[in-house]
Amino acid sequence: MELIKLEDIYKTYHLGEIDVPVLKGVSLSVARGEMVALMGASGSGKTTLMNILGCLDRASTGRYWLDGQEISGLSSDELANLRNQKIGFVFQTFNLLPRTSALENVMMPLSYTPQGLPAREVRERCAALLQRVGLDDRMDHEPSQLSGGQQQRVAIARALVNRPPLLFADEPTGNLDSRTSEEILQMFGQLNAEEGITIILVTHDAGIARHAQRVIHIHDGMIEDGTGADEPQGAQAPRAAPGAQPPRRPEASP
Amino acid sequence: MSWLGAKFHSRTLRTAFHALRRNVMRSALTTLGIIIGVAAVIAMMEIGNGSSKAIQKSIASMGADNVIVMPGTAASGGVSFGGGSAMTLTPEDGDAIQRECPAARAVAPLARARTQVVYGNKNWVPLFIYGTSPSYLDVRDWSDLAEGDSFTDQDVRNASKVCLLGQTLVRELFGGASPIGQEVRVKNVAFKVVGVLGPKGANMMGMDQDDILIAPWTTIKRRVAGSSLANVNQSAGNAAAGATPAVNTLSDIYPGQPSLYPIPSDVQAADTPLPVRFQNVDTIMVAAQSPAEIPVAIRQITQLLHERHRIKPGEPDDFNIRDMTEMTRAMSSTTSLMTNLLLCVALISLVVGGVGIMNIMLVSVTERTREIGLRMAVGARARDILRQFLVEAIVLCVLGGALGIAFGRGGSLLVRALLHWPTELSVGAIFAAVIVSVSVGVIFGYYPAWKASRLDPIEALRYE
């Protein structure tokens, strides 16, 4: 079953008089449980696409189904709720709250869930997640007392706290050394394999993209035909069906 | 639903506290404006209240809290003799007012005379020669004598020939010398000077209040004046003169009225040869507990005198009560002017504090742009962000307000202890400070909070 389905997405920025088209008809789909890399040079529209996929931005035209829900027409409050419930974000710069303990950083998204959890359950869930990312002895440390890899683990725990089906990682290893990068990427692989979380890695580094089951290349606002060639270890890709043939209309949705 | 709301708010409040704790120094400096503002309000109000109390007290010493009870008007054959010409007030009325009117602080009967005072080869006609009781000094707030002591109630009962002199009279008769123990002659009656009054200056009409001689009213009445206002009120004077001067009978004053005092039988009179003296006084001066209680005092005195003088409802009063309306009005306008002035100063300082809060909150929003972006990315709605920053501002203001109240109270206590300024606790100011500091938080916190909530999460996340 498809978790993400984009249909003919266009995105145009209006800078004064000039219209800057960034996405020019992107269609793709990502199945549940996939680990996909989104690759492209800077200026290719990669970030814009990620923002649209992550419900942070809206497409100018086109349709987007997330988890079977058409989201193009949702209000910004509904989008916020969707982000809270269904999407976890991991950023290149970690974006942890300064001078706030790891545990509280992980707890932060829960304060925006509409159905509030009891304080004790919140604590237990967050502690368990920190344990899952191997930081059970660092719960009370503040970001400044943690190494880059540890900070990124806290960020991963924070992204998972609402048990989202979808995890976005925007250059998650950009600020890490190669060894730590490897650890983090392994953790993504683990989460994908063990928990069945769909992961989208946004990167410009082919070495990182290799960890994904499928690579989607974006170039100049369009998905490049990368159907099979770039699939590094596509052994267990649940659906071979290519999600992206930009110029053509995709198959009719079920 | 409501418990959910409460939970939501406690969560927001916790987040706010946390955010403020992350930057203790800045939070403290931010609230400093509010702390100073509120402390200024509280201290100002307390010192102001104290000062206006003190001003009230000093105006009261000019006689603003005095009520003057005058006898009614005597008239004969269509000829009125003017206010105060009837002889209807007795010293016993004064005693009764003192006893039965709770709003009256002190009462003094007054008998007036105007004549020459002689000492050695000097003479002077003082403006006032008052026969009264020692409580007169209390009524006029004049108890600080420059020299010597007041005469006593015993002197009043004995009609002793003792007197107190005002500063002007002392200067005119004695020059620089001390008059204590000397004798001055008033209408050929020798009065021994027992004390000298403190200086009081002119009254509101420009009359020199220090040009005065005070003696027991019994002495003035019996030895100096003879009969009250004899030279003013011919008919009353004649009536009084017609009766035995020392033992007046009521029938002369209230013709056709039943006697005020039971007439003793011959046997009783023989057994107790107490001379029952009826003597009128010219005026009774009453000091109310406070200027504010003057209307109450007037009501109580009116009722009491109606009973004592047996005035039936509908009959005209045989007395008049006057108060110092003009002075009271001046006093209340002084007080309200002072309060308004202080309020203006206080409001300005609070607005300055509020602008400070807004300034720092704006800086804080800019500085925390990424945090805002992150919060939005993980599901915070615009109104969550708005609420968070608003609550932070309000928490700052409320904390600042609380500290301000503490500092303000402390400051006014300090001023009281060190400078000996009068201060007065003002509960109203505390309430106002709390309300104002919360409103300042809402008003000046709203714009930065609104600005934060309008941020675009994408740009906020990339903000450097």
XYZ file of C-alpha atoms in Angstrom:
718
model
C 0.000 0.000 0.000
C 1.259 3.459 -0.857
C 2.074 5.781 1.980
C 2.905 8.688 -0.277
C 1.512 9.423 -3.661
C 2.280 12.595 -5.575
C 0.467 13.396 -8.781
C 1.738 16.043 -11.132
C 3.029 18.434 -8.533
C 4.025 21.891 -9.656
C 5.541 24.504 -7.423
C 6.219 28.014 -8.585
C 7.659 30.778 -6.470
C 6.704 34.311 -7.289
C 9.600 36.621 -6.741
C 8.169 39.982 -7.521
C 7.399 40.054 -11.252
C 9.262 36.903 -12.087
C 7.798 33.451 -11.681
C 10.336 30.846 -10.721
C 9.132 27.338 -11.390
C 10.873 24.965 -9.031
C 8.935 21.748 -9.441
C 7.663 20.994 -12.882
C 5.232 18.165 -12.689
C 6.535 15.652 -10.161
C 4.736 12.391 -9.709
C 5.991 9.650 -7.468
C 4.837 7.159 -4.924
C 6.490 5.613 -1.917
C 5.217 2.403 -0.407
C 4.824 1.812 3.259
C 7.958 0.385 4.782
C 10.277 1.640 2.064
C 13.561 3.409 2.655
C 14.037 5.898 -0.123
C 16.799 8.364 -0.852
C 15.919 11.644 -2.490
C 18.962 12.903 -4.334
C 19.721 15.988 -6.279
C 22.142 18.828 -6.572
C 21.410 22.050 -4.820
C 18.899 24.111 -6.746
C 17.327 21.017 -8.198
C 14.112 21.414 -6.246
C 15.030 18.649 -3.805
C 14.360 20.763 -0.745
C 11.110 22.129 -2.101
C 9.936 18.621 -2.818
C 10.857 17.550 0.675
C 8.979 20.480 2.160
C 5.898 19.542 0.192
C 6.244 15.885 1.134
C 6.729 16.875 4.764
C 3.534 18.969 4.711
C 5.519 22.096 5.531
C 4.702 23.650 2.196
C 1.931 23.351 -0.324
C 2.202 22.646 -3.998
C 0.967 25.221 -6.469
C -0.946 22.564 -8.382
C -1.123 18.819 -8.232
C -2.371 16.342 -5.714
C -0.763 14.660 -2.769
C -2.058 11.699 -0.817
C -0.421 10.880 2.471
C -1.488 7.646 4.102
C -4.530 7.575 1.860
C -5.544 11.125 2.776
C -5.677 13.839 0.181
C -3.948 16.751 1.832
C -3.923 19.487 -0.772
C -7.011 21.092 0.671
C -6.157 20.950 4.362
C -5.852 24.067 6.491
C -2.534 24.945 8.069
C -3.787 23.799 11.477
C -4.765 20.439 10.017
C -1.360 20.202 8.377
C 0.294 20.940 11.704
C -1.673 18.147 13.278
C -0.743 15.834 10.417
C 2.940 16.639 10.887
C 2.572 15.958 14.559
C 0.910 12.597 14.102
C 2.354 11.108 10.922
C 5.732 12.623 10.211
C 8.999 12.719 12.068
C 11.766 15.114 11.047
C 15.499 14.733 11.467
C 17.551 17.751 10.442
C 21.107 18.285 9.394
C 21.655 20.739 12.246
C 19.809 18.574 14.803
C 17.686 21.556 15.899
C 17.536 20.571 19.539
C 16.307 23.118 22.047
C 19.357 24.606 23.742
C 19.726 24.365 27.507
C 17.067 21.695 27.624
C 17.693 18.122 28.682
C 17.638 15.320 26.138
C 14.531 13.883 27.766
C 12.663 17.153 27.542
C 13.739 17.616 23.951
C 12.208 14.262 23.133
C 9.045 15.136 25.029
C 8.554 18.397 23.173
C 6.364 17.217 20.240
C 3.985 15.496 22.654
C 2.969 18.891 24.010
C 1.278 19.567 20.684
C -0.670 16.351 20.399
C -4.377 16.995 20.703
C -4.972 14.029 22.979
C -2.689 14.766 25.907
C -0.977 11.803 27.497
C -0.594 11.469 31.247
C 2.718 12.898 32.426
C 3.998 9.554 33.635
C 3.323 7.841 30.309
C 5.022 10.696 28.465
C 8.113 10.213 30.569
C 8.156 6.468 30.176
C 7.701 6.595 26.428
C 10.456 9.158 25.979
C 12.830 7.318 28.280
C 12.194 4.117 26.316
C 12.929 5.900 23.035
C 16.167 7.343 24.365
C 17.101 3.872 25.441
C 16.271 2.620 21.972
C 18.763 5.086 20.459
C 21.332 4.131 23.076
C 21.267 7.232 25.238
C 19.649 5.904 28.406
C 22.568 7.223 30.449
C 22.411 10.709 28.911
C 18.796 11.628 29.497
C 19.510 14.621 31.662
C 22.285 15.986 29.499
C 21.789 19.166 27.599
C 22.639 19.382 23.867
C 25.844 21.271 24.617
C 27.025 18.309 26.693
C 26.398 15.809 23.898
C 28.477 14.931 20.849
C 27.091 15.471 17.365
C 26.152 11.826 16.956
C 24.433 11.812 20.322
C 22.552 14.960 19.455
C 21.358 13.425 16.246
C 20.189 10.371 18.153
C 18.191 12.597 20.467
C 16.695 14.195 17.362
C 15.777 10.746 16.008
C 14.143 9.828 19.309
C 12.231 13.110 19.164
C 11.097 12.362 15.616
C 9.768 8.977 16.706
C 7.977 10.048 19.851
C 4.549 10.198 18.248
C 5.107 6.852 16.487
C 4.819 8.299 13.006
C 4.716 6.010 9.976
C 6.986 8.376 8.034
C 10.410 9.765 8.874
C 12.154 12.496 6.935
C 15.869 12.889 7.288
C 17.229 16.029 5.665
C 20.981 15.531 5.225
C 21.038 13.767 8.601
C 24.773 13.135 8.474
C 25.837 16.436 6.971
C 27.337 17.627 10.244
C 28.795 14.313 11.382
C 32.087 12.518 10.822
C 32.072 9.424 8.703
C 32.056 6.922 11.562
C 29.158 8.536 13.337
C 27.378 8.942 10.018
C 27.615 5.249 9.532
C 26.108 4.620 12.963
C 23.241 6.964 12.326
C 22.535 5.469 8.936
C 22.606 2.024 10.462
C 20.069 3.190 12.976
C 17.821 4.356 10.163
C 18.187 1.007 8.504
C 17.329 -0.714 11.756
C 14.266 1.405 12.323
C 13.144 0.693 8.812
C 13.679 -3.030 9.087
C 12.467 -3.590 12.620
C 9.710 -1.066 13.046
C 8.637 -0.830 9.443
C 8.957 2.941 9.447
C 9.050 4.504 6.013
C 12.175 6.629 5.743
C 12.993 9.276 3.193
C 16.639 10.362 3.197
C 17.253 13.657 1.533
C 20.879 13.951 0.494
C 23.289 14.981 -2.177
C 25.778 12.277 -1.228
C 25.599 9.113 -3.284
C 27.412 7.228 -0.532
C 24.559 7.905 1.836
C 21.930 7.271 -0.771
C 23.381 3.815 -1.118
C 21.849 2.901 2.238
C 18.383 3.302 0.763
C 16.512 0.681 -1.120
C 15.616 3.060 -3.886
C 16.977 6.374 -5.033
C 14.889 9.079 -6.539
C 16.947 11.571 -8.514
C 15.606 15.010 -8.970
C 17.059 17.336 -11.482
C 15.834 20.732 -12.514
C 12.457 20.276 -10.932
C 11.732 16.940 -12.490
C 12.273 13.367 -11.417
C 14.955 11.781 -13.479
C 14.406 8.415 -14.865
C 16.280 6.312 -12.354
C 14.048 3.342 -12.337
C 16.387 0.511 -11.777
C 19.867 1.703 -12.399
C 20.412 3.433 -9.144
C 18.716 0.947 -6.913
C 21.629 -0.173 -4.835
C 20.303 -3.027 -2.804
C 16.779 -3.243 -4.079
C 16.487 -6.816 -2.876
C 13.389 -6.358 -0.821
C 11.842 -3.310 -2.390
C 8.201 -4.055 -1.780
C 7.086 -2.561 -5.012
C 9.243 -2.407 -8.057
C 6.813 -0.114 -9.749
C 8.679 3.079 -10.402
C 7.086 6.030 -8.749
C 8.325 8.561 -11.168
C 8.032 9.068 -14.816
C 7.733 12.797 -14.880
C 6.513 13.527 -18.368
C 3.905 10.821 -18.433
C 0.746 10.566 -16.433
C 1.126 7.948 -13.762
C -1.141 4.940 -13.540
C -4.562 5.721 -12.246
C -4.648 5.519 -8.500
C -6.616 2.687 -6.987
C -13.310 19.536 27.713
C -12.534 22.014 30.427
C -10.111 19.687 32.154
C -8.441 19.200 28.811
C -8.142 22.964 28.553
C -6.718 23.174 32.033
C -4.221 20.498 31.172
C -3.321 22.333 28.016
C -2.737 25.505 29.967
C -0.627 23.855 32.610
C 1.446 22.403 29.755
C 1.813 25.807 28.142
C 2.688 27.312 31.491
C 5.347 24.687 32.064
C 6.790 25.283 28.624
C 6.829 29.019 29.309
C 8.604 28.600 32.618
C 11.090 26.314 30.974
C 11.769 28.752 28.160
C 12.275 31.565 30.654
C 14.564 29.468 32.796
C 16.718 28.758 29.780
C 17.713 32.395 29.814
C 17.474 33.462 33.407
C 19.573 36.579 33.055
C 17.588 37.990 30.191
C 14.284 37.103 31.789
C 15.367 38.873 34.949
C 16.464 41.977 33.059
C 13.232 41.954 31.083
C 11.093 41.866 34.155
C 13.211 44.561 35.749
C 11.137 47.164 33.932
C 7.939 45.764 35.352
C 9.499 45.261 38.777
C 10.587 48.881 38.905
C 7.259 50.045 37.520
C 5.146 48.126 39.977
C 7.489 48.864 42.874
C 7.254 52.543 41.976
C 3.469 52.352 41.888
C 3.275 50.640 45.250
C 5.874 52.822 46.957
C 4.402 55.991 45.436
C 0.913 55.056 46.466
C 1.969 54.186 49.983
C 4.077 57.296 50.443
C 1.411 59.353 48.710
C -1.298 57.918 50.896
C 0.801 58.622 53.941
C 1.503 62.175 52.820
C -2.095 62.883 52.056
C -3.003 61.478 55.452
C -0.462 63.849 56.939
C -1.827 66.740 54.898
C -5.325 65.833 55.985
C -4.141 65.812 59.541
C -2.553 69.223 59.279
C -5.609 70.634 57.540
C -7.687 69.023 60.238
C -5.596 70.906 62.789
C -6.758 74.078 61.102
C -10.198 73.034 62.175
C -11.475 71.070 59.211
C -12.753 68.368 61.503
C -14.527 70.862 63.720
C -18.255 71.205 64.034
C -19.630 74.317 65.676
C -22.908 74.156 67.495
C -24.478 77.591 67.905
C -27.605 78.574 69.716
C -30.620 79.527 67.642
C -31.910 82.977 66.910
C -33.707 85.023 69.461
C -36.454 87.231 68.180
C -38.714 89.653 69.880
C -41.752 91.284 68.280
C -40.572 90.562 64.766
C -37.050 91.803 65.468
C -34.457 89.096 64.973
C -31.233 89.355 66.881
C -29.148 87.277 64.506
C -27.563 83.849 64.708
C -26.413 82.729 68.085
C -28.445 85.226 70.034
C -30.717 82.791 71.807
C -29.403 81.260 74.972
C -30.264 77.650 74.544
C -26.993 75.780 74.797
C -25.775 74.570 78.126
C -22.425 73.069 79.081
C -24.425 69.950 79.917
C -25.315 69.728 76.246
C -21.592 69.588 75.614
C -21.098 66.849 78.174
C -23.932 64.878 76.626
C -22.465 65.210 73.142
C -19.145 63.956 74.462
C -20.871 61.062 76.170
C -23.418 59.991 73.595
C -22.088 60.858 70.161
C -19.497 58.296 69.098
C -18.492 60.390 66.083
C -17.371 63.218 68.354
C -13.748 63.019 69.427
C -13.636 66.003 71.734
C -16.097 68.633 72.885
C -15.506 72.061 74.379
C -18.074 74.634 75.468
C -17.192 78.202 74.637
C -18.036 81.461 76.368
C -16.760 84.597 74.682
C -15.836 87.977 75.941
C -14.127 90.985 74.461
C -12.409 93.318 76.811
C -9.127 94.752 77.866
C -6.321 92.681 79.374
C -3.887 94.561 81.573
C -0.441 93.650 82.834
C 1.606 96.217 84.672
C 1.607 99.366 82.607
C 0.666 97.580 79.404
C -2.727 96.739 78.065
C -4.160 94.963 75.048
C -7.554 93.940 73.725
C -7.136 90.434 72.412
C -9.236 89.230 69.476
C -10.448 86.279 71.444
C -11.133 85.799 75.113
C -12.474 82.304 75.371
C -13.892 80.651 78.403
C -13.764 76.955 77.799
C -12.650 73.604 79.190
C -9.207 71.976 78.800
C -10.580 69.832 75.965
C -10.640 72.966 73.804
C -6.943 72.408 73.123
C -7.789 68.905 71.977
C -10.589 70.138 69.736
C -8.336 72.703 68.097
C -5.362 70.348 67.949
C -3.413 72.797 70.042
C -2.160 70.588 72.831
C 1.517 71.428 72.412
C 1.993 74.280 74.835
C 4.994 76.526 74.425
C 5.338 76.865 78.163
C 3.628 75.730 81.332
C 0.512 73.572 81.545
C -3.124 73.827 80.696
C -5.678 74.508 83.372
C -7.674 71.499 84.562
C -11.271 70.361 84.829
C -10.899 71.068 88.544
C -10.162 74.706 87.668
C -13.322 74.749 85.557
C -15.424 73.419 88.436
C -13.893 75.909 90.862
C -14.048 78.808 88.416
C -10.363 79.350 89.195
C -8.765 82.535 88.035
C -6.191 80.959 85.780
C -5.555 81.464 82.106
C -3.512 80.471 79.045
C -2.126 83.168 76.791
C -1.543 83.115 73.045
C 1.806 84.122 71.574
C 0.657 87.546 70.374
C -0.764 88.476 73.741
C 2.426 87.367 75.476
C 4.483 89.480 73.106
C 2.282 92.537 73.603
C 2.033 92.342 77.372
C 5.300 90.749 78.454
C 7.760 91.496 75.678
C 10.357 88.799 75.949
C 9.754 87.779 79.554
C 8.059 84.585 80.662
C 4.484 85.221 81.818
C 4.176 81.979 83.777
C 3.084 82.681 87.333
C 2.350 86.364 86.592
C -1.083 87.845 86.962
C -2.966 89.667 84.252
C -6.105 91.611 84.930
C -9.231 91.172 82.852
C -12.052 93.511 83.840
C -10.301 93.931 87.140
C -10.229 90.224 87.764
C -6.711 88.953 88.262
C -5.897 85.813 86.294
C -2.808 83.814 86.998
C -1.018 82.752 83.782
C -0.414 78.977 83.926
C 0.653 78.346 80.335
C 1.501 79.803 76.962
C -0.055 78.366 73.829
C 2.065 77.260 70.876
C 2.018 79.485 67.806
C -0.892 78.881 65.452
C -0.802 81.821 63.073
C -3.715 83.303 61.204
C -6.866 81.374 60.485
C -8.489 81.148 57.076
C -10.132 84.525 57.529
C -6.801 86.122 58.281
C -7.500 86.568 61.954
C -4.562 86.134 64.294
C -5.369 83.026 66.273
C -2.475 83.687 68.643
C -4.172 86.835 69.893
C -6.098 84.867 72.478
C -6.677 84.342 76.159
C -8.159 81.078 77.315
C -9.603 80.576 80.767
C -12.114 78.213 82.386
C -15.548 79.010 80.966
C -17.006 79.239 84.451
C -14.596 82.024 85.327
C -15.229 83.984 82.139
C -18.938 83.455 82.421
C -19.316 84.485 86.035
C -16.495 86.899 86.637
C -15.840 88.529 83.282
C -18.771 88.378 80.900
C -21.424 88.489 83.559
C -24.047 87.575 81.097
C -23.476 86.336 77.662
C -23.714 88.774 74.810
C -25.435 91.198 77.083
C -24.446 94.091 74.943
C -25.594 92.395 71.744
C -28.850 90.860 72.682
C -30.792 93.374 74.671
C -33.897 91.343 75.236
C -32.052 88.185 76.145
C -29.691 90.169 78.273
C -32.563 91.824 80.009
C -34.277 88.532 80.497
C -31.155 87.066 81.997
C -30.549 90.164 84.023
C -34.092 90.001 85.330
C -33.502 86.628 86.825
C -30.903 86.011 89.462
C -27.682 85.962 87.477
C -26.196 83.027 89.293
C -29.232 80.763 89.486
C -31.135 80.948 86.273
C -34.417 79.211 85.992
C -35.519 77.551 82.878
C -38.779 79.406 82.694
C -36.890 82.495 81.608
C -35.396 80.795 78.619
C -38.226 78.463 77.705
C -41.307 80.410 78.692
C -44.272 78.169 78.966
C -42.202 75.021 78.712
C -42.029 72.362 81.370
C -38.988 72.666 83.539
C -35.855 70.869 82.320
C -34.882 69.980 85.837
C -37.333 68.603 88.349
C -38.066 71.314 90.801
C -36.909 70.124 94.211
C -39.409 70.216 96.966
C -38.717 72.562 99.835
C -37.538 69.671 101.966
C -35.183 68.484 99.265
C -33.910 71.955 98.732
C -33.285 72.305 102.417
C -31.573 68.941 102.650
C -29.290 69.486 99.698
C -28.482 73.114 99.413
C -26.761 72.513 96.077
C -27.087 75.524 93.903
C -28.435 74.266 90.582
C -26.886 76.579 88.131
C -28.216 76.947 84.723
C -25.747 78.649 82.568
C -25.679 78.953 78.851
C -22.610 78.912 76.681
C -22.145 80.816 73.477
C -20.944 77.956 71.348
C -20.078 74.303 71.654
C -17.124 73.217 69.590
C -16.969 69.589 68.610
C -14.109 67.783 66.882
C -15.241 64.809 64.827
C -13.229 61.582 64.810
C -12.136 62.482 61.278
C -13.173 65.040 58.675
C -14.993 62.244 56.866
C -17.163 61.645 59.914
C -18.446 65.183 60.114
C -21.819 64.397 58.544
C -22.283 61.516 60.999
C -21.314 63.748 63.897
C -23.772 66.412 62.758
C -26.571 63.852 62.544
C -25.822 62.471 65.999
C -25.586 65.919 67.585
C -28.816 67.063 65.941
C -30.655 64.026 67.232
C -29.232 64.389 70.714
C -30.058 68.072 70.977
C -33.586 67.432 69.686
C -34.057 65.037 72.569
C -32.409 67.264 75.142
C -34.221 70.395 74.066
C -37.486 68.542 73.560
C -37.964 69.740 70.064
C -40.880 67.959 68.481
C -40.699 66.921 64.844
C -41.714 69.862 62.697
C -40.699 72.508 65.215
C -37.816 74.763 64.287
C -34.476 73.955 65.891
C -33.194 76.227 68.641
C -29.632 75.622 67.556
C -27.517 75.657 64.443
C -24.675 73.379 63.463
C -21.936 74.620 61.182
C -19.007 72.772 59.677
C -15.977 73.849 57.687
C -17.340 72.910 54.284
C -14.913 75.103 52.427
C -11.950 73.679 54.192
C -13.133 70.120 53.779
C -13.619 70.664 50.081
C -10.133 72.127 49.737
C -8.788 69.140 51.546
C -10.510 66.543 49.406
C -9.441 68.286 46.220
C -5.844 68.389 47.477
C -5.968 64.698 48.190
C -7.483 63.697 44.863
C -5.033 65.904 42.978
C -2.168 64.222 44.726
C -3.519 60.741 44.035
C -4.036 61.496 40.348
C -0.567 62.914 40.030
C 0.965 59.803 41.537
C -1.184 57.635 39.319
C 0.144 59.399 36.225
C 3.749 58.880 37.283
C 3.046 55.248 38.056
C 1.282 54.618 34.749
C 4.138 56.122 32.794
C 6.668 53.910 34.513
C 4.514 50.853 33.850
C 4.195 51.700 30.169
C 7.962 52.086 29.978
C 8.284 48.681 31.604
C 5.823 47.246 29.091
C 7.744 48.617 26.144
C 10.853 47.021 27.616
C 9.050 43.686 27.747
C 7.936 44.058 24.137
C 11.435 44.932 23.047
C 12.999 41.921 24.688
C 10.241 39.602 23.530
C 10.818 40.730 19.953
C 14.522 40.020 20.323
C 13.644 36.702 21.832
C 11.345 35.812 18.921
C 14.089 36.622 16.439
C 16.639 34.698 18.410
C 14.409 31.696 18.724
C 13.277 31.632 15.118
C 14.701 28.187 14.593
C 13.049 26.905 17.719
C 9.740 28.260 16.468
C 10.305 26.602 13.106
C 11.106 23.342 14.819
C 8.036 23.525 16.994
C 5.915 24.194 13.952
C 7.534 21.288 12.097
C 6.688 18.884 14.884
C 3.085 19.969 14.912
C 2.667 23.264 16.756
C -0.126 25.306 15.232
C 0.132 29.043 14.841
C -2.071 29.554 17.864
C 0.113 27.248 19.973
C 3.085 29.482 19.208
C 1.041 32.606 19.854
C -0.087 31.241 23.149
C 3.378 30.149 24.178
C 4.932 33.572 23.669
C 1.951 35.355 25.151
C 2.081 33.157 28.232
C 5.811 33.799 28.527
C 5.199 37.537 28.492
C 2.389 37.251 31.020
C 4.430 35.011 33.298
C 7.253 37.568 33.166
C 4.865 40.389 34.005
C 3.141 38.523 36.798
C 6.439 37.515 38.367
C 7.679 41.060 37.902
C 4.480 42.346 39.458
C 4.856 40.073 42.471
C 8.478 41.084 42.971
C 7.513 44.696 42.382
C 4.916 44.531 45.132
C 7.509 43.079 47.477
C 10.085 45.725 46.562
C 7.526 48.507 46.704
C 6.376 47.472 50.158
C 9.971 47.088 51.263
C 10.871 50.463 49.812
C 8.055 52.258 51.536
C 8.891 50.554 54.819
C 12.494 51.635 54.349
C 11.457 55.209 53.639
C 9.314 55.110 56.721
C 12.096 53.708 58.863
C 14.957 55.837 57.557
C 13.390 59.105 56.473
C 10.429 59.001 58.847
C 8.033 59.838 56.054
C 4.516 58.812 56.768
C 3.426 55.818 54.652
C 0.138 54.040 54.456
C -0.523 50.512 53.122
C -2.615 50.737 49.981
C -4.475 47.525 49.154
C -6.040 49.164 46.134
C -2.619 49.922 44.689
C -1.592 46.301 45.081
C -4.691 45.093 43.259
C -4.215 47.697 40.568
C -0.566 46.724 40.163
C -1.469 43.076 39.677
C -4.171 43.875 37.140
C -2.006 46.370 35.295
C 1.024 44.081 35.127
C -1.084 41.279 33.645
C -2.572 43.672 31.108
C 0.878 44.986 30.262
C 1.950 41.397 29.644
C -1.010 40.762 27.349
C -0.798 44.053 25.487
C 2.933 44.232 24.981
C 3.389 40.485 24.627
C 0.782 40.166 21.916
C 2.676 41.748 19.049
C 5.862 39.655 19.418
C 3.772 36.535 19.953
C 1.706 37.297 16.880
C 4.869 37.877 14.919
C 6.241 34.540 16.063
C 3.066 32.725 15.106
C 3.171 34.172 11.597
C 6.603 32.766 10.828
C 6.889 30.373 7.928
C 8.200 27.063 9.346
C 10.431 26.445 6.332
C 12.163 29.773 6.538
C 12.261 29.633 10.326
C 14.012 26.275 10.214
C 16.663 27.636 7.849
C 17.128 30.874 9.746
C 20.714 31.489 10.715
